[in-house]
Coordinates of C-alpha atoms in Angstrom, one line a residue:
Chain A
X133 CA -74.3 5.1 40.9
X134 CA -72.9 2.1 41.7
X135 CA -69.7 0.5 40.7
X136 CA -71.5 -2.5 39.8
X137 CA -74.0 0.1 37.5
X138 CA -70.8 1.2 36.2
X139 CA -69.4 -1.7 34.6
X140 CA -72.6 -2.9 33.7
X141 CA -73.3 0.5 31.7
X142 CA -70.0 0.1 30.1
X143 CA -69.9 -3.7 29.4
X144 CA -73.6 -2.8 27.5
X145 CA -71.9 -0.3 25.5
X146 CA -69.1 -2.1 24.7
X147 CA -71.6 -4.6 23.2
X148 CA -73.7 -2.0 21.0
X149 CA -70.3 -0.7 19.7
X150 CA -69.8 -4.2 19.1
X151 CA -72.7 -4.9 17.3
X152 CA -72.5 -1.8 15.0
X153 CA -69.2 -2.9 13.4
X154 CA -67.4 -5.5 14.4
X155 CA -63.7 -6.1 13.8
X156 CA -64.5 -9.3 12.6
X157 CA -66.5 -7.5 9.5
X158 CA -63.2 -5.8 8.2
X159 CA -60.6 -8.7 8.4
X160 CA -63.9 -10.8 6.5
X161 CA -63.7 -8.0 3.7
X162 CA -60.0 -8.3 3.5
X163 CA -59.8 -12.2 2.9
X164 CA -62.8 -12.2 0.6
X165 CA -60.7 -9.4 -1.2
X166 CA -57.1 -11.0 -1.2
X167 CA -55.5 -8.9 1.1
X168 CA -52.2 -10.1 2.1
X169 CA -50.5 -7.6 4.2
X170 CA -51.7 -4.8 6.2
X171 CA -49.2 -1.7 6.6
X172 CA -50.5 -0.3 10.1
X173 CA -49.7 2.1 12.9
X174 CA -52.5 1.0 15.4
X175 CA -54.4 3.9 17.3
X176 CA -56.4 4.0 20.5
X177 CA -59.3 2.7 18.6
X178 CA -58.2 -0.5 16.5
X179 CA -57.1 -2.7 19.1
X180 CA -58.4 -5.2 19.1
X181 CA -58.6 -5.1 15.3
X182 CA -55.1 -5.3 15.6
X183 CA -55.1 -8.6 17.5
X184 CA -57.4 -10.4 15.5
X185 CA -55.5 -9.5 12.4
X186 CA -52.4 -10.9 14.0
X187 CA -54.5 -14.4 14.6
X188 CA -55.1 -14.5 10.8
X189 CA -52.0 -16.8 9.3
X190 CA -53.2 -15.5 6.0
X191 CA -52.6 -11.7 6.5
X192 CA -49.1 -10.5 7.2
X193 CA -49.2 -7.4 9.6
X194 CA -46.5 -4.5 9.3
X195 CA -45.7 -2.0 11.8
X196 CA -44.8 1.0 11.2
X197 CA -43.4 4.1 12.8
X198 CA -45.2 6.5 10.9
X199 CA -47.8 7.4 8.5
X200 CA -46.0 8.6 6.3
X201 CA -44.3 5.4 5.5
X202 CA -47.1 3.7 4.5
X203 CA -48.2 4.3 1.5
X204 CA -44.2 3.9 0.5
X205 CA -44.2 0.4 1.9
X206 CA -47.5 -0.4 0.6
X207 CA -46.1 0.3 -3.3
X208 CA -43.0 -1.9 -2.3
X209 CA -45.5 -4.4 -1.3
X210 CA -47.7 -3.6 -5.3
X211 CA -44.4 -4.2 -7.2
X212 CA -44.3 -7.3 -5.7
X213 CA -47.5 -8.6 -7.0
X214 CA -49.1 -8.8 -3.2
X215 CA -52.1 -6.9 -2.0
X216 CA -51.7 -4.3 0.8
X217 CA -53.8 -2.4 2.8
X218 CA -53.3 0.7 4.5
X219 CA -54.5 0.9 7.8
X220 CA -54.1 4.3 9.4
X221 CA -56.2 7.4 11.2
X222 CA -57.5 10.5 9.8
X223 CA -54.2 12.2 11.8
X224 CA -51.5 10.2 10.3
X225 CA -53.0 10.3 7.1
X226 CA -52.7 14.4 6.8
X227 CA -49.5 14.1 7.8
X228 CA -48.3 11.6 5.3
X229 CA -49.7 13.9 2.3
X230 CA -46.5 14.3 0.0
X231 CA -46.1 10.0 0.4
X232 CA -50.1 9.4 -0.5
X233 CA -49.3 12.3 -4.0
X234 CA -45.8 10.5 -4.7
X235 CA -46.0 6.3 -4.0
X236 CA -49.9 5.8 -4.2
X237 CA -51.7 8.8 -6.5
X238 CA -48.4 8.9 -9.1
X239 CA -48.1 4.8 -8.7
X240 CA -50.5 3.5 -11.0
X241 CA -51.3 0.8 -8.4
X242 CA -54.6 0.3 -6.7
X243 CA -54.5 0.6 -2.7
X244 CA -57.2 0.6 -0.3
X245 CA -56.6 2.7 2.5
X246 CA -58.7 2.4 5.7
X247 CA -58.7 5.4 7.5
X248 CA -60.0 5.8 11.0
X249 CA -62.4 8.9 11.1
X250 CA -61.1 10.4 14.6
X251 CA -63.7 13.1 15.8
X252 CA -66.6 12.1 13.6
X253 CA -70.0 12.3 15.0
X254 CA -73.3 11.7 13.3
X255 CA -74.6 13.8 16.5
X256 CA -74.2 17.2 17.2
X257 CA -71.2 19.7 16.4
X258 CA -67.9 18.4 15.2
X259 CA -65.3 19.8 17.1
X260 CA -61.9 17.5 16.6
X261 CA -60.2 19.1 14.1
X262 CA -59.0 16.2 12.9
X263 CA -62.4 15.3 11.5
X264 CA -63.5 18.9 10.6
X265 CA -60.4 18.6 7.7
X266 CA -60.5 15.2 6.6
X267 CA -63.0 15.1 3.9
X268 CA -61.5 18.5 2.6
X269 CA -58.3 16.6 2.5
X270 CA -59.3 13.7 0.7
X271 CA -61.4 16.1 -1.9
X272 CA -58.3 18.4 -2.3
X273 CA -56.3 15.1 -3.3
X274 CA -58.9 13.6 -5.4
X275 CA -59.5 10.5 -3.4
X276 CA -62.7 8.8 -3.2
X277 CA -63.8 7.7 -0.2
X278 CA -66.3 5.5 1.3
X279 CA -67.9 5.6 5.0
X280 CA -68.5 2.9 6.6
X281 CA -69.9 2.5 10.3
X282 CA -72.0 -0.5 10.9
X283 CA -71.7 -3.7 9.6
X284 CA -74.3 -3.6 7.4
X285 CA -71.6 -1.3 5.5
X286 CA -68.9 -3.7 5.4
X287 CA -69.9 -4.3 1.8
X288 CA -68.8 -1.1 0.7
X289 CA -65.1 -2.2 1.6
X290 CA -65.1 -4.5 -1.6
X291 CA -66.6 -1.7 -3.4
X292 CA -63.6 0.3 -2.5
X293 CA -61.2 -2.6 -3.5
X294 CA -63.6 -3.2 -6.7
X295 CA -63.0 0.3 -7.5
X296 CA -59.1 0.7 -7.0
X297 CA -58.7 -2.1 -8.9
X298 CA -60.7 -0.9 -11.9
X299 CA -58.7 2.8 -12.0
X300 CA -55.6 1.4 -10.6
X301 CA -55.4 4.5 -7.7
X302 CA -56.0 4.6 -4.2
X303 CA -59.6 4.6 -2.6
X304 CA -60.5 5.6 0.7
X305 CA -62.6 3.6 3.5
X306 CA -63.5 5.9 5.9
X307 CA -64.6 4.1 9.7
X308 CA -66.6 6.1 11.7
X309 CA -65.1 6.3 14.9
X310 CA -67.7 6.9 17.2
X311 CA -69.2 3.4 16.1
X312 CA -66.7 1.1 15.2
X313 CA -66.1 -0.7 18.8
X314 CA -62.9 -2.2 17.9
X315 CA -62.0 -1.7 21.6
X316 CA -63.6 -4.6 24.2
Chain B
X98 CA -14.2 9.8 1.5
X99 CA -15.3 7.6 -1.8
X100 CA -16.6 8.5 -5.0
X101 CA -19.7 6.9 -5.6
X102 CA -19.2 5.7 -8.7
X103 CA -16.2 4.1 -7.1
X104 CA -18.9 2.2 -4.6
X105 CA -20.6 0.8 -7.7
X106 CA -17.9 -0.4 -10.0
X107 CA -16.7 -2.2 -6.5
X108 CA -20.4 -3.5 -5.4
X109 CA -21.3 -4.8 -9.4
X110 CA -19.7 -7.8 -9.8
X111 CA -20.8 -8.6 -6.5
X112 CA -24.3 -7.9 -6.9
X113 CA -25.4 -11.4 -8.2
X114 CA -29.5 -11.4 -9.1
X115 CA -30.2 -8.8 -6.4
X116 CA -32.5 -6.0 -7.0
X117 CA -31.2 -2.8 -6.7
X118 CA -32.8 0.8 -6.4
X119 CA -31.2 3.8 -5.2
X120 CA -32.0 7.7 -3.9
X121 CA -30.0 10.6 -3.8
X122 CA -27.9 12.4 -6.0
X123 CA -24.9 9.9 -5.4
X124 CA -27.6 7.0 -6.6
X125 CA -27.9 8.3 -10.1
X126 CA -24.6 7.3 -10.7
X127 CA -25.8 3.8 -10.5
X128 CA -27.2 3.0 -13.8
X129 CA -23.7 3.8 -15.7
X130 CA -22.5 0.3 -13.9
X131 CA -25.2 -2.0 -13.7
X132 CA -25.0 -4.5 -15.7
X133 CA -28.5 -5.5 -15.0
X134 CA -30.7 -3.1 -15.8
X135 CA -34.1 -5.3 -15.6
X136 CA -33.6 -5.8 -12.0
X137 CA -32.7 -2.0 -11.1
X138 CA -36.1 -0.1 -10.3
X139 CA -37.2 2.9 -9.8
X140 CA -39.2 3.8 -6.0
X141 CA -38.9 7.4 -5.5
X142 CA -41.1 10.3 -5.6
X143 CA -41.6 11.5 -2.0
X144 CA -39.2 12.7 0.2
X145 CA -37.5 10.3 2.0
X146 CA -39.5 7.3 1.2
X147 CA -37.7 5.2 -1.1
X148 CA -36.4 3.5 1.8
X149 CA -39.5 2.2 2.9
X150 CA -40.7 1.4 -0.8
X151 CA -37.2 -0.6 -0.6
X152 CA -38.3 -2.3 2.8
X153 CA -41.9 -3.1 1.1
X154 CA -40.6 -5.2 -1.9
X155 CA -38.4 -7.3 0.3
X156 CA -41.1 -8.2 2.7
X157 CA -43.0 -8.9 -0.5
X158 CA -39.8 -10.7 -2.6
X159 CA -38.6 -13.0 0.2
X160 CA -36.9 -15.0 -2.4
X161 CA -35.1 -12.2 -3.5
X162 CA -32.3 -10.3 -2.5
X163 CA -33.0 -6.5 -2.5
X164 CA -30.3 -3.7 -2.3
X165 CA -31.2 0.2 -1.3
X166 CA -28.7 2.5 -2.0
X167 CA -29.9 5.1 0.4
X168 CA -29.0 8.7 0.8
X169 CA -28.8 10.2 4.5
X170 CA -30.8 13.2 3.6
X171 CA -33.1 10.9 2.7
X172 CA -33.3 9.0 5.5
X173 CA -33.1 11.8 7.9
X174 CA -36.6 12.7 6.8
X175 CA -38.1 8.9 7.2
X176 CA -35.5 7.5 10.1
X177 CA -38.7 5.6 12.2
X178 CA -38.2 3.1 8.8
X179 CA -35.1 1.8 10.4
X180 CA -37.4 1.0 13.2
X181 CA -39.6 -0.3 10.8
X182 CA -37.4 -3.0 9.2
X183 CA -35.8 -4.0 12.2
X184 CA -39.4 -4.9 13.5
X185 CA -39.5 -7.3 10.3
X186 CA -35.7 -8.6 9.9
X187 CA -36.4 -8.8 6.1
X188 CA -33.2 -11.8 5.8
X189 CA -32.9 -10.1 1.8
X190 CA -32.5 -6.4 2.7
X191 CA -29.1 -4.9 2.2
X192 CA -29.0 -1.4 2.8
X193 CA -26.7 0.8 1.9
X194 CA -26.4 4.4 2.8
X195 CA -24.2 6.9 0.7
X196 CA -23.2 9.7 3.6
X197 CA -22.4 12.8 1.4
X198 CA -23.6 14.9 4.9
X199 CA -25.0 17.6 3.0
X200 CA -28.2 17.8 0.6
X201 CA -26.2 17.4 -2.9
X202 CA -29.0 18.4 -5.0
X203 CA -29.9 21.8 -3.1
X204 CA -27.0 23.1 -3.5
X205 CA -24.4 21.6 -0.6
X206 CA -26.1 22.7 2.5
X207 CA -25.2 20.3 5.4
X208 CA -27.5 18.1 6.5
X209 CA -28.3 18.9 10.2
X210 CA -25.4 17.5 12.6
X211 CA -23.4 16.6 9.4
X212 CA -20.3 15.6 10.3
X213 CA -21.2 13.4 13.6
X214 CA -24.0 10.7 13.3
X215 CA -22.9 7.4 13.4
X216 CA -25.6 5.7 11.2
X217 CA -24.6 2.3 10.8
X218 CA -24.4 2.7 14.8
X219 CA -27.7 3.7 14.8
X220 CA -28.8 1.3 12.4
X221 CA -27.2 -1.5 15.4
X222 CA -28.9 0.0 18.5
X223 CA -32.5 -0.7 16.8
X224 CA -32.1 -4.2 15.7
X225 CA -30.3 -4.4 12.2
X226 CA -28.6 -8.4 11.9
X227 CA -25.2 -6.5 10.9
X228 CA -23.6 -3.2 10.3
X229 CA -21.1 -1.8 8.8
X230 CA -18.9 1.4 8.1
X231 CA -16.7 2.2 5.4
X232 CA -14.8 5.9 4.1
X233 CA -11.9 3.9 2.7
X234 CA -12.2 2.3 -0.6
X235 CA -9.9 -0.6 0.1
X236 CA -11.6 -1.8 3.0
X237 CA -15.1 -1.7 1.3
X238 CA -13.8 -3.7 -1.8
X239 CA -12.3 -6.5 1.0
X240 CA -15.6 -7.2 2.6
X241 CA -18.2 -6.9 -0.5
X242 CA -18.8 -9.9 -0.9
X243 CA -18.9 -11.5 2.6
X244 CA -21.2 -8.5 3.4
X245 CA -23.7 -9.7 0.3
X246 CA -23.6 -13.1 1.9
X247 CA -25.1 -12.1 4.7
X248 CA -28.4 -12.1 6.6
X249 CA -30.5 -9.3 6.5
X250 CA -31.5 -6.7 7.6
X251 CA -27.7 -5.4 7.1
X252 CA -26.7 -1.9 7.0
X253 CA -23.6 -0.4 5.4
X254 CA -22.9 3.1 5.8
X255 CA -19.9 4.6 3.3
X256 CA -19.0 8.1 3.6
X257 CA -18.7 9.3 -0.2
X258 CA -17.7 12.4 -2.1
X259 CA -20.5 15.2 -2.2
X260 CA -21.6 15.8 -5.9
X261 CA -23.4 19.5 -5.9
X262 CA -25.5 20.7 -7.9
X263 CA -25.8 24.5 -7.6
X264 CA -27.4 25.0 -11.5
X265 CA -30.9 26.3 -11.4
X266 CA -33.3 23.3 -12.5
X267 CA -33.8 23.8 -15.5
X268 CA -30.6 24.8 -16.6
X269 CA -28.7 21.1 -15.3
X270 CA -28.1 18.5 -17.9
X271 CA -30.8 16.2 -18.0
X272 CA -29.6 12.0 -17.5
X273 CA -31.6 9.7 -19.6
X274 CA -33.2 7.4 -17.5
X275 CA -36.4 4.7 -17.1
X276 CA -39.2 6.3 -15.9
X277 CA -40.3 4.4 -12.8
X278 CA -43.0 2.9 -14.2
X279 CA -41.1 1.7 -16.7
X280 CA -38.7 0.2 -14.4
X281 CA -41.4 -1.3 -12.4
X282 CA -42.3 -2.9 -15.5
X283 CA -39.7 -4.7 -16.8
X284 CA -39.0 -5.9 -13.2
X285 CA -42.6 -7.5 -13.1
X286 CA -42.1 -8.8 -16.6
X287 CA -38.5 -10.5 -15.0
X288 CA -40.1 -11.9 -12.2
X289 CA -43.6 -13.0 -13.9
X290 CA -45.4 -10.9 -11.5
X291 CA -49.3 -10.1 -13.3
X292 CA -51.6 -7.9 -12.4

């Protein structure tokens, strides 16, 4: 194989990634939505995500050093009458269990979390353990959740928002990793 | 060292319209000199994360000066948030840390490396605007106010007298306080903040 087959493999797969979900699909959701901050540690799958929703002058985006910070931040953020979204993976979001029971569950606030679904796959065995315990987590906390992993799902990201603001607790988007093609 | 409630009768007439919240066992001794008990709230209920509920509401109060009375076991278990608000320079975050070095509440074990961390050092060599560090009452009470005038993010660590608890739970004499949600509340109802 060629290096020229190479690139051209990976450029094309890059674009079917691309096509599945686009970035641009969840930063729509969040403005038709009202978001105006998103509390973020970015992983090896949201780059470009990341950049875009940097480019938006409407969206404020916080950094942070670790998951379990954010749901913290993101009740700071409730109290003061703006709308934050959690953006985080699967990983960070078991480790940040006590902060998701005490500042979001406990709050009485909605918050959308979207939550990267490292080690999904609709083929085949899962093996990451990271996906194998996810949806036990969120089931053990009493979280709903929905996936999303094409575009044609984006919609269900204001069903999650629709739904946190009804009960006034946190709802879970779940992004299929193997699809999303945040990375070009 | 400083009694805490010493830190608060100093820091209250000094306080102006900022919001206040606190953590720790030295923070409960807050509400006994407020005098403005709609703007004190309420954050915790996780370990270690009032801090960045604190860091949250000023990045979503910009027009409002917020003060954290932090505890250093506290922060201990959360200390990338320093990290966090430097990355931000909220200009109306004052944040206070009452260093008792040991976990008050448990008992009066120290906290790990008690005696030696230099927070408000700490607090500089990430990217805080101003620091500051106090164990001496006097000194505190001298530079209050310029320290409230100031841009944020500012730190101020004060070394205080250890109040421990060694009771079983349910035995200790319960405070009456605001719930948080209650406190969140009447600080939404002060500011006009719906929804």
């Amino acid at each position: 194989m060629t290096a020229d087959t190479v690139l051209k493999e990976k450029n094309d797969l890059v674009e079917q990634q691309a096509a599945i979900l686009r970035p641009e699909t969840l930063v729509d959701e969040f403005k038709k939505n009202g978001v105006t901050h998103v509390v973020t540690i970015p992983d090896s799958e949201t780059n470009y995500l990341y950049e875009l929703m940097v480019d938006q002058d409407w969206l404020d985006v916080i950094p942070i050093s670790r998951e379990g910070e954010a749901s913290a931040t993101a009740l700071g953020l409730c109290v003061a009458g703006k709308v934050p979204v959690v953006l985080i993976q699967n990983t960070g979001m078991m480790e940040s269990g006590d902060s998701i029971r005490g500042m979001a569950l406990d709050a009485g606030f909605p918050m959308v979390f979207v939550v990267g679904y490292r080690g999904w796959t609709r083929r085949g065995v899962i093996r990451d353990s990271a996906a194998k315990y996810t949806e036990p987590f969120l089931n053990a906390f009493g979280l709903d959740y929905y996936f999303v992993e094409s575009n044609t799902d984006g919609d269900r990201i204001t069903t999650a928002f629709e739904q946190a603001n009804a009960t006034k607790r946190p709802v879970v988007v779940l992004i299929g990793d193997e699809y999303h093609g945040f990375n070009r | 060292m400083i009694k805490s409630q010493d830190v608060f009768r100093v820091f209250e007439p000094h306080r102006g319209k900022a919001i206040v919240t606190t953590s720790g066992t030295s923070g409960r001794n807050w509400p006994d000199a407020s005098k403005n008990p709609e703007r004190d709230i309420s954050m915790g209920s996780a370990m270690g994360q009032t801090t960045s509920a604190a860091f949250g509401l000023a990045l979503g109060l910009p027009d409002e000066k917020i003060v954290l009375f932090d505890s250093e076991g506290a922060l201990l278990m959360n200390l990338g948030v320093l990290a966090s608000i430097a990355g931000k320079q909220p200009k109306n975050f004052v944040h206070f840390l009452l260093d008792n070095e040991v976990y008050a509440t448990t008992g009066g074990q120290p906290v790990p490396n008690n005696a030696n961390i230099d927070y408000a050092g700490m607090a500089k060599a990430i990217g805080y605007a101003s620091t500051h560090h106090f164990d001496d009452l006097e000194d505190f009470a001298t530079q209050v106010e310029g320290i409230m005038a100031e841009e944020g993010p500012v730190f101020v660590s004060i070394k205080v007298v250890p109040e421990v608890e060694n009771m079983p739970m349910g035995l200790r004499a319960q405070r009456k306080t605001r719930t948080r949600p209650e406190t969140i509340a009447a600080l939404q109802e002060e500011l006009g903040i719906t929804g």
